[in-house]
MMTF fields as JSON, N, C-alpha, C and O atoms, coordinates in Angstrom:
{
  "mmtfVersion": "1.0.0",
  "mmtfProducer": "UNKNOWN",
  "numBonds": 283,
  "numAtoms": 284,
  "numGroups": 71,
  "numChains": 1,
  "numModels": 1,
  "chainsPerModel": [1],
  "groupsPerChain": [71],
  "chainIdList": ["A"],
  "bondAtomList": [4, 2, 8, 6, 12, 10, 16, 14, 20, 18, 24, 22, 28, 26, 32, 30, 36, 34, 40, 38, 44, 42, 48, 46, 52, 50, 56, 54, 60, 58, 64, 62, 68, 66, 72, 70, 76, 74, 80, 78, 84, 82, 88, 86, 92, 90, 96, 94, 100, 98, 104, 102, 108, 106, 112, 110, 116, 114, 120, 118, 124, 122, 128, 126, 132, 130, 136, 134, 140, 138, 144, 142, 148, 146, 152, 150, 156, 154, 160, 158, 164, 162, 168, 166, 172, 170, 176, 174, 180, 178, 184, 182, 188, 186, 192, 190, 196, 194, 200, 198, 204, 202, 208, 206, 212, 210, 216, 214, 220, 218, 224, 222, 228, 226, 232, 230, 236, 234, 240, 238, 244, 242, 248, 246, 252, 250, 256, 254, 260, 258, 264, 262, 268, 266, 272, 270, 276, 274, 280, 278],
  "bondOrderList": [1, 1, 1, 1, 1, 1, 1, 1, 1, 1, 1, 1, 1, 1, 1, 1, 1, 1, 1, 1, 1, 1, 1, 1, 1, 1, 1, 1, 1, 1, 1, 1, 1, 1, 1, 1, 1, 1, 1, 1, 1, 1, 1, 1, 1, 1, 1, 1, 1, 1, 1, 1, 1, 1, 1, 1, 1, 1, 1, 1, 1, 1, 1, 1, 1, 1, 1, 1, 1, 1],
  "groupList": [{"groupName": "MET", "atomNameList": ["N", "CA", "C", "O"], "elementList": ["N", "C", "C", "O"], "formalChargeList": [0, 0, 0, 0], "bondAtomList": [1, 0, 2, 1, 3, 2], "bondOrderList": [1, 1, 2], "singleLetterCode": "M", "chemCompType": "L-PEPTIDE LINKING"}, {"groupName": "GLY", "atomNameList": ["N", "CA", "C", "O"], "elementList": ["N", "C", "C", "O"], "formalChargeList": [0, 0, 0, 0], "bondAtomList": [1, 0, 2, 1, 3, 2], "bondOrderList": [1, 1, 2], "singleLetterCode": "G", "chemCompType": "PEPTIDE LINKING"}, {"groupName": "PHE", "atomNameList": ["N", "CA", "C", "O"], "elementList": ["N", "C", "C", "O"], "formalChargeList": [0, 0, 0, 0], "bondAtomList": [1, 0, 2, 1, 3, 2], "bondOrderList": [1, 1, 2], "singleLetterCode": "F", "chemCompType": "L-PEPTIDE LINKING"}, {"groupName": "ALA", "atomNameList": ["N", "CA", "C", "O"], "elementList": ["N", "C", "C", "O"], "formalChargeList": [0, 0, 0, 0], "bondAtomList": [1, 0, 2, 1, 3, 2], "bondOrderList": [1, 1, 2], "singleLetterCode": "A", "chemCompType": "L-PEPTIDE LINKING"}, {"groupName": "LYS", "atomNameList": ["N", "CA", "C", "O"], "elementList": ["N", "C", "C", "O"], "formalChargeList": [0, 0, 0, 0], "bondAtomList": [1, 0, 2, 1, 3, 2], "bondOrderList": [1, 1, 2], "singleLetterCode": "K", "chemCompType": "L-PEPTIDE LINKING"}, {"groupName": "SER", "atomNameList": ["N", "CA", "C", "O"], "elementList": ["N", "C", "C", "O"], "formalChargeList": [0, 0, 0, 0], "bondAtomList": [1, 0, 2, 1, 3, 2], "bondOrderList": [1, 1, 2], "singleLetterCode": "S", "chemCompType": "L-PEPTIDE LINKING"}, {"groupName": "CYS", "atomNameList": ["N", "CA", "C", "O"], "elementList": ["N", "C", "C", "O"], "formalChargeList": [0, 0, 0, 0], "bondAtomList": [1, 0, 2, 1, 3, 2], "bondOrderList": [1, 1, 2], "singleLetterCode": "C", "chemCompType": "L-PEPTIDE LINKING"}, {"groupName": "TYR", "atomNameList": ["N", "CA", "C", "O"], "elementList": ["N", "C", "C", "O"], "formalChargeList": [0, 0, 0, 0], "bondAtomList": [1, 0, 2, 1, 3, 2], "bondOrderList": [1, 1, 2], "singleLetterCode": "Y", "chemCompType": "L-PEPTIDE LINKING"}, {"groupName": "VAL", "atomNameList": ["N", "CA", "C", "O"], "elementList": ["N", "C", "C", "O"], "formalChargeList": [0, 0, 0, 0], "bondAtomList": [1, 0, 2, 1, 3, 2], "bondOrderList": [1, 1, 2], "singleLetterCode": "V", "chemCompType": "L-PEPTIDE LINKING"}, {"groupName": "ILE", "atomNameList": ["N", "CA", "C", "O"], "elementList": ["N", "C", "C", "O"], "formalChargeList": [0, 0, 0, 0], "bondAtomList": [1, 0, 2, 1, 3, 2], "bondOrderList": [1, 1, 2], "singleLetterCode": "I", "chemCompType": "L-PEPTIDE LINKING"}, {"groupName": "LEU", "atomNameList": ["N", "CA", "C", "O"], "elementList": ["N", "C", "C", "O"], "formalChargeList": [0, 0, 0, 0], "bondAtomList": [1, 0, 2, 1, 3, 2], "bondOrderList": [1, 1, 2], "singleLetterCode": "L", "chemCompType": "L-PEPTIDE LINKING"}, {"groupName": "ASN", "atomNameList": ["N", "CA", "C", "O"], "elementList": ["N", "C", "C", "O"], "formalChargeList": [0, 0, 0, 0], "bondAtomList": [1, 0, 2, 1, 3, 2], "bondOrderList": [1, 1, 2], "singleLetterCode": "N", "chemCompType": "L-PEPTIDE LINKING"}, {"groupName": "ARG", "atomNameList": ["N", "CA", "C", "O"], "elementList": ["N", "C", "C", "O"], "formalChargeList": [0, 0, 0, 0], "bondAtomList": [1, 0, 2, 1, 3, 2], "bondOrderList": [1, 1, 2], "singleLetterCode": "R", "chemCompType": "L-PEPTIDE LINKING"}, {"groupName": "GLU", "atomNameList": ["N", "CA", "C", "O"], "elementList": ["N", "C", "C", "O"], "formalChargeList": [0, 0, 0, 0], "bondAtomList": [1, 0, 2, 1, 3, 2], "bondOrderList": [1, 1, 2], "singleLetterCode": "E", "chemCompType": "L-PEPTIDE LINKING"}, {"groupName": "PRO", "atomNameList": ["N", "CA", "C", "O"], "elementList": ["N", "C", "C", "O"], "formalChargeList": [0, 0, 0, 0], "bondAtomList": [1, 0, 2, 1, 3, 2], "bondOrderList": [1, 1, 2], "singleLetterCode": "P", "chemCompType": "L-PEPTIDE LINKING"}, {"groupName": "THR", "atomNameList": ["N", "CA", "C", "O"], "elementList": ["N", "C", "C", "O"], "formalChargeList": [0, 0, 0, 0], "bondAtomList": [1, 0, 2, 1, 3, 2], "bondOrderList": [1, 1, 2], "singleLetterCode": "T", "chemCompType": "L-PEPTIDE LINKING"}, {"groupName": "ASP", "atomNameList": ["N", "CA", "C", "O"], "elementList": ["N", "C", "C", "O"], "formalChargeList": [0, 0, 0, 0], "bondAtomList": [1, 0, 2, 1, 3, 2], "bondOrderList": [1, 1, 2], "singleLetterCode": "D", "chemCompType": "L-PEPTIDE LINKING"}],
  "groupTypeList": [0, 1, 1, 2, 3, 4, 1, 2, 5, 3, 6, 2, 7, 8, 5, 9, 8, 6, 1, 2, 9, 7, 2, 1, 10, 7, 4, 3, 2, 4, 11, 2, 6, 12, 13, 12, 2, 14, 4, 0, 11, 7, 15, 10, 10, 6, 2, 5, 6, 5, 2, 0, 3, 13, 3, 2, 15, 10, 9, 8, 7, 7, 14, 2, 16, 0, 2, 4, 6, 12, 10],
  "groupIdList": [1, 2, 3, 4, 5, 6, 7, 8, 9, 10, 11, 12, 13, 14, 15, 16, 17, 18, 19, 20, 21, 22, 23, 24, 25, 26, 27, 28, 29, 30, 31, 32, 33, 34, 35, 36, 37, 38, 39, 40, 41, 42, 43, 44, 45, 46, 47, 48, 49, 50, 51, 52, 53, 54, 55, 56, 57, 58, 59, 60, 61, 62, 63, 64, 65, 66, 67, 68, 69, 70, 71],
  "secStructList": [7, 2, 2, 2, 2, 2, 6, 2, 2, 2, 2, 2, 2, 2, 2, 2, 2, 2, 2, 2, 2, 2, 2, 2, 2, 2, 2, 2, 2, 2, 2, 2, 2, 2, 2, 2, 7, 6, 6, 1, 7, 2, 2, 2, 2, 2, 2, 2, 2, 2, 2, 2, 2, 2, 2, 2, 2, 2, 2, 2, 2, 2, 2, 2, 2, 2, 2, 2, 2, 2, 7],
  "xCoordList": [41.768, 41.168, 39.945, 39.682, 39.219, 37.913, 38.147, 37.347, 39.227, 39.397, 39.764, 39.416, 40.507, 40.917, 39.671, 39.54, 38.706, 37.689, 36.576, 35.702, 36.624, 35.519, 35.654, 34.613, 36.871, 37.06, 37.071, 37.264, 36.862, 36.897, 35.863, 36.143, 34.585, 33.532, 33.731, 33.477, 34.142, 34.305, 35.36, 35.203, 36.413, 37.461, 37.048, 37.431, 36.339, 35.813, 34.793, 34.821, 33.935, 32.976, 33.668, 33.349, 34.622, 35.233, 36.158, 36.303, 36.712, 37.62, 36.826, 37.354, 35.484, 34.686, 34.312, 34.427, 33.877, 33.487, 34.577, 34.412, 35.808, 37.007, 37.396, 37.861, 37.229, 37.525, 36.554, 36.944, 35.302, 34.287, 34.598, 34.532, 34.967, 35.377, 36.594, 36.645, 37.621, 38.855, 38.663, 39.05, 38.041, 37.869, 36.93, 37.135, 35.915, 34.969, 35.543, 35.207, 36.462, 37.164, 38.304, 38.585, 38.901, 39.917, 39.306, 39.903, 38.219, 37.504, 37.055, 37.222, 36.491, 36.041, 37.263, 37.214, 38.236, 39.389, 40.163, 40.719, 40.174, 40.748, 39.999, 40.598, 38.624, 37.766, 37.913, 38.046, 37.883, 38.131, 39.437, 39.484, 40.467, 41.76, 42.027, 42.855, 41.336, 41.477, 40.83, 41.381, 39.642, 39.002, 39.777, 39.846, 40.319, 41.034, 42.488, 42.974, 43.127, 44.571, 44.654, 45.099, 44.282, 44.233, 45.62, 45.815, 46.639, 47.966, 48.909, 50.112, 48.394, 49.093, 49.636, 48.894, 50.755, 51.222, 50.27, 49.781, 49.994, 48.962, 49.475, 48.691, 50.734, 51.314, 51.257, 50.892, 51.596, 51.519, 50.069, 49.784, 49.186, 47.766, 47.238, 46.517, 47.567, 47.106, 47.675, 46.972, 48.99, 49.709, 49.023, 48.693, 48.836, 48.346, 46.83, 46.473, 46.044, 44.709, 44.652, 43.812, 45.58, 45.58, 46.004, 45.464, 47.01, 47.437, 46.277, 46.116, 45.596, 44.45, 43.354, 42.855, 42.969, 42.004, 42.404, 41.563, 43.693, 44.156, 44.16, 43.869, 44.497, 44.48, 42.96, 42.688, 42.146, 40.7, 40.146, 39.327, 40.543, 40.107, 40.634, 39.926, 41.883, 42.506, 41.855, 41.838, 41.272, 40.495, 39.342, 38.974, 38.748, 37.609, 38.172, 37.691, 39.126, 39.571, 40.371, 40.139, 41.218, 42.202, 41.457, 41.724, 40.504, 39.862, 39.215, 39.319, 38.519, 37.76, 38.724, 38.429, 39.888, 40.84, 41.448, 41.653, 41.747, 42.309, 41.379, 41.802, 40.058, 38.976, 38.881, 38.855, 38.83, 38.717, 39.947, 39.783, 41.121, 42.358, 42.275, 42.578, 41.851, 41.847, 40.765, 40.756, 39.819, 38.752, 39.394, 38.751],
  "yCoordList": [36.518, 35.25, 35.567, 34.952, 36.564, 36.825, 37.288, 36.975, 38.02, 38.497, 37.341, 37.328, 36.324, 35.15, 34.352, 33.922, 34.127, 33.231, 33.908, 33.228, 35.29, 36.035, 35.615, 35.401, 35.444, 35.155, 33.706, 33.353, 32.863, 31.433, 30.952, 30.198, 31.397, 30.905, 31.454, 30.702, 32.635, 33.058, 32.298, 31.986, 31.98, 31.213, 29.78, 29.213, 29.243, 27.89, 27.787, 26.787, 28.717, 28.666, 28.951, 28.339, 29.901, 30.207, 28.955, 28.673, 28.301, 27.212, 26.02, 25.233, 25.898, 24.784, 25.241, 24.456, 26.484, 27.009, 26.846, 26.338, 27.343, 27.267, 25.791, 25.498, 24.904, 23.579, 22.923, 22.083, 23.356, 22.883, 23.463, 22.772, 24.836, 25.336, 24.783, 24.57, 24.535, 23.962, 22.561, 22.267, 21.742, 20.279, 20.242, 19.408, 21.054, 21.019, 21.547, 21.093, 22.565, 23.07, 22.099, 21.95, 21.49, 20.495, 19.338, 18.916, 18.831, 17.789, 18.25, 17.49, 19.406, 19.869, 20.161, 19.828, 20.732, 20.979, 19.647, 19.555, 18.691, 17.423, 16.7, 16.175, 16.658, 16.118, 16.712, 16.027, 18.115, 18.907, 18.596, 18.373, 18.579, 18.372, 16.941, 16.705, 16.035, 14.657, 14.542, 13.946, 15.15, 15.123, 15.897, 15.419, 17.016, 17.967, 17.407, 17.452, 16.903, 16.454, 14.999, 14.792, 14.029, 12.636, 12.143, 11.361, 12.5, 12.032, 12.745, 12.484, 13.613, 14.426, 13.563, 12.682, 13.732, 12.977, 13.16, 14.266, 12.12, 12.227, 13.104, 13.86, 13.02, 13.719, 15.222, 16.004, 15.612, 16.975, 17.535, 18.668, 16.623, 16.943, 17.24, 18.216, 16.455, 16.635, 17.96, 18.696, 18.182, 19.343, 20.613, 21.544, 20.608, 21.825, 22.145, 23.304, 21.135, 21.187, 21.713, 22.556, 21.205, 21.661, 23.081, 23.839, 23.483, 24.863, 25.805, 26.918, 25.451, 26.201, 26.363, 27.472, 25.286, 25.264, 26.107, 26.803, 26.076, 26.82, 28.3, 29.103, 28.688, 30.047, 30.717, 31.835, 29.895, 30.383, 30.411, 31.286, 29.487, 29.514, 30.744, 31.355, 31.059, 32.299, 33.517, 34.442, 33.644, 34.805, 35.007, 36.147, 33.907, 34.137, 34.303, 35.101, 33.554, 33.437, 34.717, 35.272, 35.16, 36.27, 37.597, 38.157, 38.119, 39.24, 39.178, 40.092, 37.99, 37.855, 37.785, 38.308, 37.144, 37.066, 38.373, 38.723, 39.113, 40.54, 41.44, 42.261, 41.35, 42.108, 41.711, 42.553, 40.357, 39.809, 40.343, 40.777, 40.257, 40.706, 42.157, 42.591, 42.9, 44.453, 44.912, 46.081, 44.056, 44.419, 44.07, 44.259],
  "zCoordList": [-49.66, -50.264, -51.125, -52.158, -50.63, -51.25, -52.709, -53.591, -52.956, -54.383, -55.299, -56.48, -54.704, -55.538, -55.898, -57.044, -54.911, -55.28, -56.124, -56.662, -56.232, -57.116, -58.48, -59.102, -59.11, -60.5, -60.879, -62.042, -59.889, -60.122, -61.04, -61.972, -60.785, -61.594, -62.973, -63.914, -63.207, -64.649, -65.336, -66.517, -64.696, -65.271, -65.554, -66.578, -64.735, -64.874, -66.019, -66.737, -66.22, -67.329, -68.695, -69.714, -68.666, -69.852, -70.313, -71.502, -69.357, -69.788, -70.363, -71.15, -69.932, -70.443, -71.903, -72.844, -72.062, -73.391, -74.376, -75.485, -73.879, -74.819, -75.099, -76.2, -74.19, -74.516, -75.562, -76.373, -75.484, -76.495, -77.84, -78.857, -77.856, -79.146, -79.767, -80.979, -78.927, -79.423, -80.043, -81.174, -79.211, -79.737, -80.876, -81.758, -80.966, -82.033, -83.33, -84.424, -83.161, -84.344, -84.804, -85.993, -83.847, -84.161, -84.939, -85.93, -84.572, -85.328, -86.594, -87.548, -86.793, -88.023, -89.012, -90.196, -88.508, -89.342, -89.737, -90.832, -88.867, -89.246, -90.312, -91.251, -90.183, -91.153, -92.51, -93.524, -92.489, -93.758, -94.434, -95.644, -93.682, -94.252, -94.724, -95.603, -94.145, -94.55, -95.978, -96.903, -96.069, -97.396, -98.525, -99.657, -98.223, -99.194, -99.47, -100.6, -98.436, -98.714, -98.238, -97.11, -98.966, -98.573, -98.395, -97.465, -99.179, -99.083, -98.123, -98.131, -97.324, -96.38, -95.18, -94.745, -94.67, -93.464, -92.339, -92.11, -91.638, -90.567, -89.396, -88.822, -89.042, -88.028, -88.317, -87.44, -89.472, -89.962, -89.961, -89.572, -90.437, -90.368, -89.049, -88.843, -88.202, -86.802, -86.124, -85.432, -86.389, -85.989, -86.553, -85.818, -87.806, -88.429, -87.963, -87.748, -87.834, -87.463, -86.056, -85.741, -85.155, -83.795, -83.694, -82.888, -84.535, -84.453, -85.072, -84.571, -85.977, -86.472, -85.413, -85.222, -84.723, -83.711, -82.556, -81.987, -82.167, -81.034, -81.315, -80.428, -82.581, -82.941, -82.959, -82.521, -83.489, -83.482, -82.058, -81.777, -81.101, -79.817, -79.03, -78.229, -79.299, -78.696, -79.064, -78.252, -80.28, -80.737, -79.783, -79.498, -79.268, -78.308, -76.828, -76.024, -76.589, -75.097, -74.73, -73.656, -75.508, -75.104, -74.735, -73.672, -75.621, -75.183, -73.779, -72.96, -73.562, -72.324, -71.173, -70.098, -71.359, -70.258, -69.962, -68.8, -70.989, -70.768, -70.114, -69.3, -70.422, -69.75, -68.247, -67.349, -68.037, -66.701, -65.786, -64.646, -66.402, -65.609, -65.271, -64.159, -66.269, -65.96, -65.092, -64.707, -64.742, -63.787, -62.371, -61.338]
}
């Protein structure tokens, strides 16, 4: 049980940071795409902005998660 609880705080803090990164990027991408592509389908706009925000968030999250798991 001690090994399980050791990584809990690291996972908790990283999930908060990645949540802020994801939603901040999603909002920024959505505002940017609305201005650049005003006639784009709203569903497609939300999907593409969500995809881009998730991709950039994984660039931050994946190396940290891999480092944490290997320790």
